[in-house]
Tab-separated table of C-alpha atoms and ligand atoms in Angstrom:
chain	number	residue	atom	x	y	z
A	1	UNK	CA	21.653	-7.982	-14.382
A	2	UNK	CA	19.691	-7.313	-17.590
A	3	UNK	CA	20.866	-4.605	-19.941
A	4	UNK	CA	18.719	-1.448	-19.728
A	5	UNK	CA	17.817	-2.118	-23.384
A	6	UNK	CA	16.200	-5.428	-22.403
A	7	UNK	CA	14.420	-4.166	-19.327
A	8	UNK	CA	11.054	-3.902	-21.085
A	9	UNK	CA	11.319	-7.159	-23.047
A	10	UNK	CA	8.872	-9.936	-22.075
A	11	UNK	CA	10.650	-12.670	-20.085
A	12	UNK	CA	8.909	-15.518	-21.926
A	13	UNK	CA	7.878	-16.044	-25.526
A	14	UNK	CA	4.213	-15.122	-25.789
A	15	UNK	CA	4.054	-13.203	-22.506
A	16	UNK	CA	2.456	-9.744	-22.645
A	17	UNK	CA	4.698	-6.681	-22.962
A	18	UNK	CA	5.684	-5.214	-19.593
A	19	UNK	CA	4.075	-1.880	-18.744
A	20	UNK	CA	6.195	1.261	-19.216
A	21	UNK	CA	4.414	3.186	-16.494
A	22	UNK	CA	2.619	2.001	-13.364
A	23	UNK	CA	-1.038	3.039	-13.570
A	24	UNK	CA	-2.076	5.233	-10.642
A	25	UNK	CA	-5.664	4.230	-9.950
A	26	UNK	CA	-7.401	5.155	-6.673
A	27	UNK	CA	-5.620	3.023	-4.074
A	28	UNK	CA	-6.571	4.404	-0.668
A	29	UNK	CA	-7.098	1.055	0.979
A	30	UNK	CA	-6.055	-2.522	0.279
A	31	UNK	CA	-8.818	-4.439	2.023
A	32	UNK	CA	-7.692	-7.865	3.273
A	33	UNK	CA	-10.025	-10.822	3.482
A	34	UNK	CA	-9.439	-14.518	4.053
A	35	UNK	CA	-11.058	-16.421	1.161
A	36	UNK	CA	-11.326	-19.549	3.335
A	37	UNK	CA	-13.429	-17.697	5.914
A	38	UNK	CA	-17.049	-18.168	4.891
A	39	UNK	CA	-18.292	-15.083	6.712
A	40	UNK	CA	-15.694	-12.823	5.148
A	41	UNK	CA	-16.093	-14.369	1.712
A	42	UNK	CA	-19.844	-13.800	1.880
A	43	UNK	CA	-19.198	-10.079	2.404
A	44	UNK	CA	-17.044	-9.677	-0.720
A	45	UNK	CA	-19.865	-8.587	-3.103
A	46	UNK	CA	-21.009	-5.871	-0.691
A	47	UNK	CA	-17.494	-4.721	0.282
A	48	UNK	CA	-16.023	-4.652	-3.247
A	49	UNK	CA	-17.805	-1.461	-4.382
A	50	UNK	CA	-16.749	0.339	-1.174
A	51	UNK	CA	-13.016	-0.242	-1.459
A	52	UNK	CA	-10.385	0.731	-3.995
A	53	UNK	CA	-8.518	-2.581	-3.741
A	54	UNK	CA	-9.751	-5.942	-2.519
A	55	UNK	CA	-7.056	-8.462	-1.561
A	56	UNK	CA	-7.572	-12.184	-1.108
A	57	UNK	CA	-4.994	-13.034	1.536
A	58	UNK	CA	-3.361	-16.472	1.373
A	59	UNK	CA	-0.386	-15.811	3.674
A	60	UNK	CA	-0.123	-14.973	7.374
A	61	UNK	CA	-3.449	-14.924	9.257
A	62	UNK	CA	-4.613	-17.946	7.222
A	63	UNK	CA	-4.126	-21.145	9.202
A	64	UNK	CA	-1.770	-23.739	7.725
A	65	UNK	CA	-4.568	-26.286	7.323
A	66	UNK	CA	-6.721	-23.679	5.526
A	67	UNK	CA	-4.137	-22.667	2.894
A	68	UNK	CA	-5.606	-24.774	0.095
A	69	UNK	CA	-9.137	-23.756	1.016
A	70	UNK	CA	-8.080	-20.094	0.854
A	71	UNK	CA	-6.423	-20.549	-2.546
A	72	UNK	CA	-9.409	-22.415	-3.995
A	73	UNK	CA	-11.802	-19.992	-2.335
A	74	UNK	CA	-10.082	-17.092	-4.061
A	75	UNK	CA	-10.359	-18.819	-7.445
A	76	UNK	CA	-14.075	-19.321	-6.822
A	77	UNK	CA	-14.689	-15.740	-5.667
A	78	UNK	CA	-12.618	-14.184	-8.445
A	79	UNK	CA	-14.438	-16.252	-11.073
A	80	UNK	CA	-17.913	-15.517	-9.737
A	81	UNK	CA	-17.627	-11.814	-8.888
A	82	UNK	CA	-17.795	-8.728	-11.072
A	83	UNK	CA	-15.442	-6.321	-9.297
A	84	UNK	CA	-16.339	-3.307	-11.447
A	85	UNK	CA	-13.480	-0.821	-11.254
A	86	UNK	CA	-12.272	-2.160	-7.894
A	87	UNK	CA	-8.843	-3.748	-8.227
A	88	UNK	CA	-8.408	-7.389	-7.253
A	89	UNK	CA	-5.112	-8.335	-5.632
A	90	UNK	CA	-3.844	-11.376	-3.808
A	91	UNK	CA	-1.087	-11.882	-1.238
A	92	UNK	CA	0.567	-15.216	-1.946
A	93	UNK	CA	2.590	-17.201	0.553
A	94	UNK	CA	6.282	-16.443	0.835
A	95	UNK	CA	8.657	-17.868	-1.749
A	96	UNK	CA	10.322	-20.186	0.794
A	97	UNK	CA	7.028	-21.576	2.103
A	98	UNK	CA	5.415	-24.914	1.104
A	99	UNK	CA	2.527	-22.980	-0.564
A	100	UNK	CA	3.980	-20.013	-2.517
A	101	UNK	CA	4.694	-21.937	-5.739
A	102	UNK	CA	1.288	-23.636	-5.842
A	103	UNK	CA	-0.394	-20.291	-5.170
A	104	UNK	CA	1.118	-18.890	-8.362
A	105	UNK	CA	0.680	-22.098	-10.393
A	106	UNK	CA	-3.014	-22.206	-9.476
A	107	UNK	CA	-4.047	-18.559	-9.537
A	108	UNK	CA	-2.462	-17.336	-12.761
A	109	UNK	CA	-4.020	-19.920	-15.103
A	110	UNK	CA	-7.369	-19.871	-13.313
A	111	UNK	CA	-7.968	-16.178	-12.623
A	112	UNK	CA	-4.873	-14.339	-13.899
A	113	UNK	CA	-7.083	-12.273	-16.228
A	114	UNK	CA	-8.865	-10.847	-13.168
A	115	UNK	CA	-5.824	-10.233	-10.964
A	116	UNK	CA	-4.282	-6.776	-11.101
A	117	UNK	CA	-1.458	-7.246	-8.624
A	118	UNK	CA	0.234	-10.062	-6.707
A	119	UNK	CA	1.629	-9.029	-3.338
A	120	UNK	CA	4.794	-10.938	-2.457
A	121	UNK	CA	5.670	-11.069	1.252
A	122	UNK	CA	9.108	-11.049	2.888
A	123	UNK	CA	10.968	-9.860	-0.200
A	124	UNK	CA	14.667	-9.677	0.669
A	125	UNK	CA	16.334	-8.604	-2.562
A	126	UNK	CA	16.074	-8.222	-6.329
A	127	UNK	CA	16.562	-11.991	-6.773
A	128	UNK	CA	13.129	-12.665	-5.254
A	129	UNK	CA	11.501	-10.299	-7.735
A	130	UNK	CA	13.493	-11.768	-10.660
A	131	UNK	CA	12.241	-15.243	-9.756
A	132	UNK	CA	8.592	-14.146	-9.605
A	133	UNK	CA	9.015	-12.030	-12.750
A	134	UNK	CA	10.183	-14.938	-14.915
A	135	UNK	CA	7.694	-17.402	-13.474
A	136	UNK	CA	4.797	-14.995	-14.026
A	137	UNK	CA	5.918	-14.399	-17.626
A	138	UNK	CA	5.922	-18.153	-18.272
A	139	UNK	CA	2.529	-18.616	-16.663
A	140	UNK	CA	1.041	-15.608	-18.462
A	141	UNK	CA	2.292	-16.914	-21.809
A	142	UNK	CA	0.843	-20.357	-21.119
A	143	UNK	CA	-2.488	-18.888	-20.033
A	144	UNK	CA	-2.612	-16.502	-22.997
A	145	UNK	CA	-2.964	-13.421	-20.785
A	146	UNK	CA	-3.000	-10.125	-22.625
A	147	UNK	CA	-1.802	-7.833	-19.848
A	148	UNK	CA	0.944	-8.472	-17.315
A	149	UNK	CA	0.122	-9.028	-13.648
A	150	UNK	CA	1.986	-6.475	-11.538
A	151	UNK	CA	3.983	-7.234	-8.397
A	152	UNK	CA	3.873	-5.523	-5.007
A	153	UNK	CA	6.575	-6.277	-2.429
A	154	UNK	CA	6.145	-6.162	1.341
A	155	UNK	CA	9.105	-4.576	3.068
A	156	UNK	CA	9.239	-6.627	6.234
A	157	UNK	CA	12.738	-7.895	6.847
A	158	UNK	CA	15.885	-6.002	7.773
A	159	UNK	CA	17.561	-7.394	4.640
A	160	UNK	CA	14.666	-6.178	2.522
A	161	UNK	CA	15.013	-2.678	3.959
A	162	UNK	CA	18.762	-2.732	3.290
A	163	UNK	CA	18.026	-3.664	-0.352
A	164	UNK	CA	14.951	-1.491	-0.852
A	165	UNK	CA	16.260	0.446	-3.873
A	166	UNK	CA	17.315	-2.651	-5.808
A	167	UNK	CA	13.955	-4.310	-5.050
A	168	UNK	CA	12.117	-1.246	-6.366
A	169	UNK	CA	14.124	-1.299	-9.593
A	170	UNK	CA	14.156	-5.067	-10.133
A	171	UNK	CA	11.406	-5.333	-12.754
A	172	UNK	CA	8.956	-3.232	-14.774
A	173	UNK	CA	6.293	-5.310	-13.011
A	174	UNK	CA	7.049	-3.627	-9.692
A	175	UNK	CA	3.864	-1.753	-8.853
A	176	UNK	CA	4.572	-0.699	-5.286
A	177	UNK	CA	5.582	-1.620	-1.770
A	178	UNK	CA	3.976	-1.829	1.648
A	179	UNK	CA	5.587	-1.634	5.057
A	180	UNK	CA	5.022	-4.800	7.089
A	181	UNK	CA	5.705	-3.608	10.637
A	182	UNK	CA	5.005	-6.891	12.438
A	183	UNK	CA	7.414	-9.111	10.514
A	184	UNK	CA	9.900	-6.272	10.299
A	185	UNK	CA	9.854	-5.816	14.069
A	186	UNK	CA	10.524	-9.543	14.512
A	187	UNK	CA	13.271	-9.575	11.896
A	188	UNK	CA	15.041	-6.629	13.520
A	189	UNK	CA	14.559	-7.959	17.069
A	190	UNK	CA	12.625	-4.805	17.919
A	191	UNK	CA	10.945	-5.164	21.313
A	192	UNK	CA	7.407	-4.339	20.311
A	193	UNK	CA	4.652	-6.914	19.992
A	194	UNK	CA	2.242	-4.485	18.291
A	195	UNK	CA	1.269	-4.492	14.604
A	196	UNK	CA	2.293	-0.957	13.635
A	197	UNK	CA	1.632	2.117	15.719
A	198	UNK	CA	3.813	3.694	18.366
A	199	UNK	CA	5.165	2.417	21.659
A	200	UNK	CA	5.087	4.361	24.936
A	201	UNK	CA	8.686	3.358	25.658
A	202	UNK	CA	10.054	4.909	22.445
A	203	UNK	CA	10.285	8.550	23.468
A	204	UNK	CA	12.397	11.596	24.083
A	205	UNK	CA	12.289	13.452	27.403
A	206	UNK	CA	12.399	17.160	28.041
A	207	UNK	CA	15.629	18.450	29.653
A	208	UNK	CA	15.548	18.917	33.449
A	209	UNK	CA	14.673	22.408	34.669
A	210	UNK	CA	17.961	23.776	36.085
A	211	UNK	CA	16.086	25.665	38.808
A	212	UNK	CA	13.940	22.688	39.737
A	213	UNK	CA	15.690	19.447	38.697
A	214	UNK	CA	13.151	17.235	40.459
A	215	UNK	CA	10.181	18.728	38.547
A	216	UNK	CA	8.356	16.298	36.245
A	217	UNK	CA	9.653	16.388	32.679
A	218	UNK	CA	7.410	16.018	29.645
A	219	UNK	CA	8.004	13.081	27.321
A	220	UNK	CA	7.156	12.873	23.638
A	221	UNK	CA	6.436	9.567	21.979
A	222	UNK	CA	8.383	9.045	18.742
A	223	UNK	CA	7.457	7.251	15.534
A	224	UNK	CA	9.085	3.802	15.326
A	225	UNK	CA	8.362	3.560	11.584
A	226	UNK	CA	9.395	6.945	10.268
A	227	UNK	CA	12.841	5.921	9.025
A	228	UNK	CA	11.661	2.845	7.143
A	229	UNK	CA	8.597	4.502	5.676
A	230	UNK	CA	10.625	7.462	4.432
A	231	UNK	CA	13.230	5.158	2.847
A	232	UNK	CA	10.497	3.124	1.204
A	233	UNK	CA	8.732	6.213	-0.160
A	234	UNK	CA	11.959	7.517	-1.712
A	235	UNK	CA	12.830	4.142	-3.253
A	236	UNK	CA	9.328	3.805	-4.690
A	237	UNK	CA	9.155	7.297	-6.125
A	238	UNK	CA	12.650	7.029	-7.602
A	239	UNK	CA	11.461	3.984	-9.570
A	240	UNK	CA	7.916	5.115	-10.410
A	241	UNK	CA	6.234	2.813	-7.845
A	242	UNK	CA	3.416	3.476	-5.377
A	243	UNK	CA	4.225	3.343	-1.631
A	244	UNK	CA	1.682	2.102	0.944
A	245	UNK	CA	1.663	1.907	4.721
A	246	UNK	CA	0.682	-1.650	5.787
A	247	UNK	CA	-1.465	-2.948	8.661
A	248	UNK	CA	-2.589	-1.391	11.933
A	249	UNK	CA	-3.411	-4.277	14.231
A	250	UNK	CA	-5.247	-2.562	17.085
A	251	UNK	CA	-8.636	-2.687	15.377
A	252	UNK	CA	-10.453	-1.019	18.277
A	253	UNK	CA	-8.072	1.941	18.447
A	254	UNK	CA	-9.493	3.778	15.463
A	255	UNK	CA	-7.924	7.066	16.591
A	256	UNK	CA	-4.362	5.764	16.580
A	257	UNK	CA	-5.052	3.938	13.305
A	258	UNK	CA	-6.117	7.216	11.755
A	259	UNK	CA	-2.955	8.922	13.071
A	260	UNK	CA	-0.734	6.198	11.641
A	261	UNK	CA	-2.498	6.352	8.277
A	262	UNK	CA	-2.302	10.165	8.210
A	263	UNK	CA	1.435	10.166	8.912
A	264	UNK	CA	1.848	7.834	5.948
A	265	UNK	CA	-0.388	9.991	3.737
A	266	UNK	CA	1.524	13.158	4.590
A	267	UNK	CA	4.836	11.404	3.955
A	268	UNK	CA	3.817	10.325	0.421
A	269	UNK	CA	1.990	6.998	0.723
A	270	UNK	CA	-1.082	6.508	-1.467
A	271	UNK	CA	-2.925	4.105	0.853
A	272	UNK	CA	-2.815	1.567	3.675
A	273	UNK	CA	-4.199	-1.887	4.462
A	274	UNK	CA	-7.626	-2.306	6.027
A	275	UNK	CA	-7.880	-5.509	8.056
A	276	UNK	CA	-11.401	-5.017	9.343
A	277	UNK	CA	-14.432	-3.229	7.837
A	278	UNK	CA	-14.050	-0.465	10.437
A	279	UNK	CA	-10.716	0.569	8.898
A	280	UNK	CA	-12.128	1.091	5.390
A	281	UNK	CA	-13.678	4.474	6.100
A	282	UNK	CA	-10.626	5.588	8.053
A	283	UNK	CA	-8.425	4.970	5.026
A	284	UNK	CA	-10.955	6.559	2.683
A	285	UNK	CA	-11.050	9.699	4.829
A	286	UNK	CA	-7.320	9.974	5.412
A	287	UNK	CA	-6.052	9.195	1.909
A	288	UNK	CA	-8.499	11.595	0.224
A	289	UNK	CA	-7.193	15.168	0.428
A	290	UNK	CA	-9.320	17.552	2.532
A	291	UNK	CA	-11.728	19.666	0.426
A	292	UNK	CA	-10.199	22.864	1.851
A	293	UNK	CA	-6.707	21.718	0.816
A	294	UNK	CA	-7.968	20.907	-2.678
A	295	UNK	CA	-9.625	24.319	-2.972
A	296	UNK	CA	-6.389	25.982	-1.861
A	297	UNK	CA	-4.340	23.931	-4.320
A	298	UNK	CA	-6.627	24.898	-7.195
A	299	UNK	CA	-6.456	28.550	-6.178
A	300	UNK	CA	-2.661	28.482	-6.263
A	301	UNK	CA	-2.598	26.662	-9.617
A	302	UNK	CA	-4.995	29.224	-11.128
A	303	UNK	CA	-3.026	32.153	-9.731
A	304	UNK	CA	0.302	30.778	-10.929
A	305	UNK	CA	-0.636	30.803	-14.617
A	306	UNK	CA	2.191	29.076	-16.501
A	307	UNK	CA	3.609	27.854	-13.161
A	308	UNK	CA	6.660	30.125	-13.057
A	309	UNK	CA	7.533	33.200	-11.030
A	310	UNK	CA	6.398	34.153	-7.537
A	311	UNK	CA	3.111	35.532	-6.237
A	312	UNK	CA	1.631	36.234	-2.843
A	313	UNK	CA	-1.697	34.550	-1.969
A	314	UNK	CA	-3.313	35.223	1.419
A	315	UNK	CA	0.058	36.298	2.805
A	316	UNK	CA	1.899	33.182	1.613
A	317	UNK	CA	4.602	33.091	-1.057
A	318	UNK	CA	3.894	30.794	-4.025
A	319	UNK	CA	6.365	29.842	-6.748
A	320	UNK	CA	7.348	27.106	-9.202
A	321	UNK	CA	7.849	24.603	-6.365
A	322	UNK	CA	4.636	25.279	-4.461
A	323	UNK	CA	2.580	24.974	-7.642
A	324	UNK	CA	4.036	21.478	-8.053
A	325	UNK	CA	3.004	20.635	-4.489
A	326	UNK	CA	-0.471	21.910	-5.279
A	327	UNK	CA	-0.660	19.842	-8.467
A	328	UNK	CA	0.018	16.692	-6.420
A	329	UNK	CA	-3.031	17.458	-4.264
A	330	UNK	CA	-5.275	18.616	-7.131
A	331	UNK	CA	-4.429	15.679	-9.408
A	332	UNK	CA	-5.054	13.173	-6.622
A	333	UNK	CA	-8.369	14.893	-5.876
A	334	UNK	CA	-9.379	14.738	-9.554
A	335	UNK	CA	-8.618	11.030	-9.835
A	336	UNK	CA	-10.496	10.204	-6.608
A	337	UNK	CA	-13.432	12.423	-7.569
A	338	UNK	CA	-13.803	10.487	-10.825
A	339	UNK	CA	-14.542	7.388	-8.728
A	340	UNK	CA	-16.337	8.924	-5.747
A	341	UNK	CA	-19.360	11.175	-6.414
A	342	UNK	CA	-19.601	12.401	-2.774
A	343	UNK	CA	-15.980	13.460	-2.843
A	344	UNK	CA	-16.465	15.179	-6.207
A	345	UNK	CA	-19.352	17.197	-4.739
A	346	UNK	CA	-17.346	18.112	-1.611
A	347	UNK	CA	-14.378	19.277	-3.719
A	348	UNK	CA	-16.618	21.308	-6.041
A	349	UNK	CA	-18.386	22.985	-3.108
A	350	UNK	CA	-15.125	23.877	-1.342
A	351	UNK	CA	-13.567	25.277	-4.530
A	352	UNK	CA	-16.660	27.431	-5.140
A	353	UNK	CA	-16.414	28.873	-1.628
A	354	UNK	CA	-12.683	29.623	-1.803
B	1	LIG	C1	-9.073	-9.135	13.058
B	1	LIG	C2	-10.161	-10.124	12.769
B	1	LIG	C3	-9.718	-11.524	13.196
B	1	LIG	C4	-11.407	-9.728	13.575
B	1	LIG	O1	-12.469	-10.566	13.174
B	1	LIG	P1	-13.761	-10.738	14.066
B	1	LIG	O2	-13.372	-11.130	15.466
B	1	LIG	O3	-14.718	-11.630	13.343
B	1	LIG	O4	-14.283	-9.222	14.134
B	1	LIG	P2	-15.734	-8.686	14.271
B	1	LIG	O5	-16.580	-9.587	15.110
B	1	LIG	O6	-15.634	-7.263	14.719
B	1	LIG	O7	-16.285	-8.692	12.774
B	1	LIG	C5	-17.549	-8.140	12.459
B	1	LIG	C6	-18.004	-8.727	11.151
B	1	LIG	O8	-17.134	-8.330	10.104
B	1	LIG	C7	-16.567	-9.472	9.458
B	1	LIG	N1	-15.168	-9.166	9.115
B	1	LIG	C8	-14.144	-9.016	9.966
B	1	LIG	N2	-13.031	-8.707	9.290
B	1	LIG	C9	-13.377	-8.674	7.985
B	1	LIG	C10	-12.656	-8.427	6.802
B	1	LIG	N3	-11.321	-8.181	6.848
B	1	LIG	N4	-13.311	-8.448	5.644
B	1	LIG	C11	-14.625	-8.726	5.583
B	1	LIG	N5	-15.386	-8.979	6.678
B	1	LIG	C12	-14.751	-8.954	7.864
B	1	LIG	C13	-16.681	-10.597	10.465
B	1	LIG	O9	-16.690	-11.831	9.818
B	1	LIG	C14	-18.002	-10.264	11.141
B	1	LIG	O10	-19.049	-10.709	10.299
B	1	LIG	P3	-20.511	-11.046	10.876
B	1	LIG	O11	-20.309	-11.965	12.055
B	1	LIG	O12	-21.224	-11.681	9.727
B	1	LIG	O13	-21.112	-9.730	11.267
B	1	LIG	C15	-10.563	-10.101	11.277
B	1	LIG	O14	-10.998	-8.796	10.973
B	1	LIG	C16	-9.458	-10.514	10.347
B	1	LIG	O15	-9.081	-11.675	10.295
B	1	LIG	N6	-8.941	-9.572	9.550
B	1	LIG	C17	-7.921	-9.820	8.588
B	1	LIG	C18	-6.595	-10.086	9.270
B	1	LIG	C19	-5.490	-10.194	8.253
B	1	LIG	O16	-5.709	-10.277	7.069
B	1	LIG	N7	-4.257	-10.204	8.740
B	1	LIG	C20	-3.128	-10.264	7.852
B	1	LIG	C21	-2.645	-8.912	7.438
B	1	LIG	S1	-1.611	-8.125	8.645
B	1	LIG	C22	-0.127	-8.951	8.441
B	1	LIG	O17	-0.043	-9.923	7.758
B	1	LIG	C23	1.094	-8.417	9.121
B	1	LIG	C24	2.085	-7.868	8.104
B	1	LIG	O18	2.412	-8.775	7.112
B	1	LIG	C25	3.305	-7.464	8.857
B	1	LIG	O19	4.269	-8.240	8.888
B	1	LIG	O20	3.256	-6.387	9.450
B	2	LIG	MG1	4.088	-9.899	7.433
């Protein structure tokens, strides 16, 4: 393990200095597209301005015989497109696959200056991040890049979950993590074949009524992902990283998708993956605080002055802790409003009314 003194040293001569703090840009949705799919690729220029993050996916969901086409397609799209202030990410193939190395060897020299973040799937421990860290430093130095490419890990194996804290702290490049519920379910031998979401069999049942033991008893579906998501959020925050929920595979069930995204938002995640255009607006809605909540947060911040002491607002106690909660909401709203004029107007109107 590197000494803490060396943590922020470049890992190759000529590589850019690692960042000291992970930038928190609007990140409500990571929109996946397959660069080898002509229809999807054609939509990139029109989708890019609508999403916070656009991700060229090279891993799962791209057929084995389309891997090279996807990689080359991403180089072409990244070179030809002006993404404005939308972030460009890629998900490379896993480190043990026949394609992961060539993904990195091709993308960094060709379009490394345009890539903000590389998502690495199936990360199992700090050693995976160390490998990518050094290789990226070498490639960045060779390509003459001036800013480091950040790394995002998918938490999608039981071993990865067991090692989540050490993964989060493995490198100053670590930008964030996403939950990968499909691979994680397989790795853990969970008996769900869904991509995220609940399962009707995972429930608790109301106690029997002593006076009427045969009466029907209510059941309450439970959240299969709560434990992992909460662990991931804590590991990320402890290391200054951004946590994301991952994919919701039932594209037609927009209601359950919204519920899953909202649970993640409330628990601390900054965004989720959108796999289909229909999920973009869901993520935008869910991961932007409600105007009424923003107005309330600003009211509390104003009333709390220097942020110490206790006051009563509309019958609710406010103190040093609640003002911090309110700052989380207000600061997120400010950063999203700077990118989204409609949201800025909605926040201003709600604050005026409050
Ligand atoms: C899920 C899909 C296969 C559905 O595609 P399709 O059947 O074509 O849907 P539609 O007919 O409704 O599409 C309407 C039009 O929209 C275009 N489209 C579809 N998806 C996208 C997209 N993501 N970006 C841009 N454009 C998109 C279609 O081409 C249609 O266009 P047109 O005919 O011109 O109107 C498909 O959405 C898809 O493949 N999505 C991405 C899937 C993906 O990336 N999966 C991997 C991430 S999840 C994962 O890996 C699991 C995770 O790692 C874990 O372990 O949990
Ligand atoms: Mg996966």
